């Protein structure tokens, strides 16, 4: 697995689902983001009153600010997942 540091500098090449499983310690086999990551994303965006469908870039920034270990690719993956819900 590519380290978080290397991912932030050289670009994230890791599968977002795999990285999320490790970050959230949720190894469920669901499609898309793990349930704990989905719940966390929904909570963060609700608290900050951000609609991911209207402001996806603002949503990505809010998630990365709330959890700095997220790479841009993983945060975008979470926002895209939230936009489909």
PDB file of C-alpha atoms in Angstrom:
ATOM      1  CA  UNK A   1       0.000   0.000   0.000  1.00  0.00           C
ATOM      2  CA  UNK A   2       1.211   3.463  -0.847  1.00  0.00           C
ATOM      3  CA  UNK A   3       1.820   5.546   2.298  1.00  0.00           C
ATOM      4  CA  UNK A   4      -0.405   8.518   3.048  1.00  0.00           C
ATOM      5  CA  UNK A   5       2.596  10.832   2.869  1.00  0.00           C
ATOM      6  CA  UNK A   6       3.594   9.565  -0.570  1.00  0.00           C
ATOM      7  CA  UNK A   7      -0.023   9.750  -1.736  1.00  0.00           C
ATOM      8  CA  UNK A   8      -0.284  13.412  -0.733  1.00  0.00           C
ATOM      9  CA  UNK A   9       2.951  14.312  -2.512  1.00  0.00           C
ATOM     10  CA  UNK A  10       2.968  12.092  -5.590  1.00  0.00           C
ATOM     11  CA  UNK A  11      -0.750  11.468  -6.068  1.00  0.00           C
ATOM     12  CA  UNK A  12      -2.879   8.754  -4.596  1.00  0.00           C
ATOM     13  CA  UNK A  13      -2.739   5.491  -6.544  1.00  0.00           C
ATOM     14  CA  UNK A  14      -4.526   3.406  -3.919  1.00  0.00           C
ATOM     15  CA  UNK A  15      -8.095   2.187  -4.424  1.00  0.00           C
ATOM     16  CA  UNK A  16     -10.220   4.648  -2.398  1.00  0.00           C
ATOM     17  CA  UNK A  17     -12.335   1.834  -0.955  1.00  0.00           C
ATOM     18  CA  UNK A  18      -9.238   0.072   0.393  1.00  0.00           C
ATOM     19  CA  UNK A  19      -7.819   3.268   1.881  1.00  0.00           C
ATOM     20  CA  UNK A  20     -11.175   4.064   3.527  1.00  0.00           C
ATOM     21  CA  UNK A  21     -11.360   0.585   5.028  1.00  0.00           C
ATOM     22  CA  UNK A  22      -8.006   1.185   6.692  1.00  0.00           C
ATOM     23  CA  UNK A  23      -8.684   4.783   7.770  1.00  0.00           C
ATOM     24  CA  UNK A  24     -12.066   3.965   9.308  1.00  0.00           C
ATOM     25  CA  UNK A  25     -11.127   0.444  10.445  1.00  0.00           C
ATOM     26  CA  UNK A  26     -14.220  -0.837   8.650  1.00  0.00           C
ATOM     27  CA  UNK A  27     -13.570  -3.894   6.524  1.00  0.00           C
ATOM     28  CA  UNK A  28     -17.165  -4.470   5.434  1.00  0.00           C
ATOM     29  CA  UNK A  29     -17.757  -5.834   1.970  1.00  0.00           C
ATOM     30  CA  UNK A  30     -20.365  -3.314   0.863  1.00  0.00           C
ATOM     31  CA  UNK A  31     -20.137  -1.603  -2.498  1.00  0.00           C
ATOM     32  CA  UNK A  32     -18.905   1.967  -2.398  1.00  0.00           C
ATOM     33  CA  UNK A  33     -17.685   3.624   0.769  1.00  0.00           C
ATOM     34  CA  UNK A  34     -17.726   1.622   4.016  1.00  0.00           C
ATOM     35  CA  UNK A  35     -20.817   2.329   6.175  1.00  0.00           C
ATOM     36  CA  UNK A  36     -18.817   4.054   8.920  1.00  0.00           C
ATOM     37  CA  UNK A  37     -17.234   6.402   6.364  1.00  0.00           C
ATOM     38  CA  UNK A  38     -20.648   7.160   4.854  1.00  0.00           C
ATOM     39  CA  UNK A  39     -22.095   7.980   8.275  1.00  0.00           C
ATOM     40  CA  UNK A  40     -19.122  10.174   9.144  1.00  0.00           C
ATOM     41  CA  UNK A  41     -19.362  12.006   5.798  1.00  0.00           C
ATOM     42  CA  UNK A  42     -23.079  12.647   6.235  1.00  0.00           C
ATOM     43  CA  UNK A  43     -22.512  13.970   9.773  1.00  0.00           C
ATOM     44  CA  UNK A  44     -19.699  16.322   8.748  1.00  0.00           C
ATOM     45  CA  UNK A  45     -21.616  17.734   5.785  1.00  0.00           C
ATOM     46  CA  UNK A  46     -24.814  18.106   7.816  1.00  0.00           C
ATOM     47  CA  UNK A  47     -23.019  19.955  10.641  1.00  0.00           C
ATOM     48  CA  UNK A  48     -21.418  22.321   8.143  1.00  0.00           C
ATOM     49  CA  UNK A  49     -24.656  22.640   6.148  1.00  0.00           C
ATOM     50  CA  UNK A  50     -23.035  21.674   2.851  1.00  0.00           C
ATOM     51  CA  UNK A  51     -24.996  19.988   0.103  1.00  0.00           C
ATOM     52  CA  UNK A  52     -22.551  17.783  -1.830  1.00  0.00           C
ATOM     53  CA  UNK A  53     -24.744  17.969  -4.941  1.00  0.00           C
ATOM     54  CA  UNK A  54     -24.605  21.780  -5.063  1.00  0.00           C
ATOM     55  CA  UNK A  55     -21.091  22.374  -3.696  1.00  0.00           C
ATOM     56  CA  UNK A  56     -18.917  19.302  -4.275  1.00  0.00           C
ATOM     57  CA  UNK A  57     -15.613  21.190  -4.022  1.00  0.00           C
ATOM     58  CA  UNK A  58     -16.662  22.787  -0.744  1.00  0.00           C
ATOM     59  CA  UNK A  59     -17.705  19.348   0.524  1.00  0.00           C
ATOM     60  CA  UNK A  60     -14.291  17.872  -0.361  1.00  0.00           C
ATOM     61  CA  UNK A  61     -12.549  20.717   1.469  1.00  0.00           C
ATOM     62  CA  UNK A  62     -14.778  20.267   4.536  1.00  0.00           C
ATOM     63  CA  UNK A  63     -14.038  16.543   4.718  1.00  0.00           C
ATOM     64  CA  UNK A  64     -10.296  17.058   4.375  1.00  0.00           C
ATOM     65  CA  UNK A  65     -10.406  19.763   7.024  1.00  0.00           C
ATOM     66  CA  UNK A  66     -12.356  17.495   9.380  1.00  0.00           C
ATOM     67  CA  UNK A  67     -10.029  14.516   8.808  1.00  0.00           C
ATOM     68  CA  UNK A  68      -6.611  15.654   7.514  1.00  0.00           C
ATOM     69  CA  UNK A  69      -5.487  12.069   6.805  1.00  0.00           C
ATOM     70  CA  UNK A  70      -7.862  11.954   3.813  1.00  0.00           C
ATOM     71  CA  UNK A  71      -6.225  12.430   0.455  1.00  0.00           C
ATOM     72  CA  UNK A  72      -8.021  14.513  -2.160  1.00  0.00           C
ATOM     73  CA  UNK A  73      -8.899  11.373  -4.128  1.00  0.00           C
ATOM     74  CA  UNK A  74     -10.501   9.672  -1.124  1.00  0.00           C
ATOM     75  CA  UNK A  75     -12.404  12.809  -0.101  1.00  0.00           C
ATOM     76  CA  UNK A  76     -13.708  13.173  -3.673  1.00  0.00           C
ATOM     77  CA  UNK A  77     -14.744   9.509  -3.588  1.00  0.00           C
ATOM     78  CA  UNK A  78     -16.747  10.128  -0.389  1.00  0.00           C
ATOM     79  CA  UNK A  79     -18.395  13.221  -1.847  1.00  0.00           C
ATOM     80  CA  UNK A  80     -19.296  11.384  -5.052  1.00  0.00           C
ATOM     81  CA  UNK A  81     -20.762   8.595  -2.930  1.00  0.00           C
ATOM     82  CA  UNK A  82     -22.793  11.141  -0.916  1.00  0.00           C
ATOM     83  CA  UNK A  83     -24.021  12.822  -4.109  1.00  0.00           C
ATOM     84  CA  UNK A  84     -25.557   9.538  -5.238  1.00  0.00           C
ATOM     85  CA  UNK A  85     -27.593   9.213  -2.033  1.00  0.00           C
TER      86      UNK A  85
END
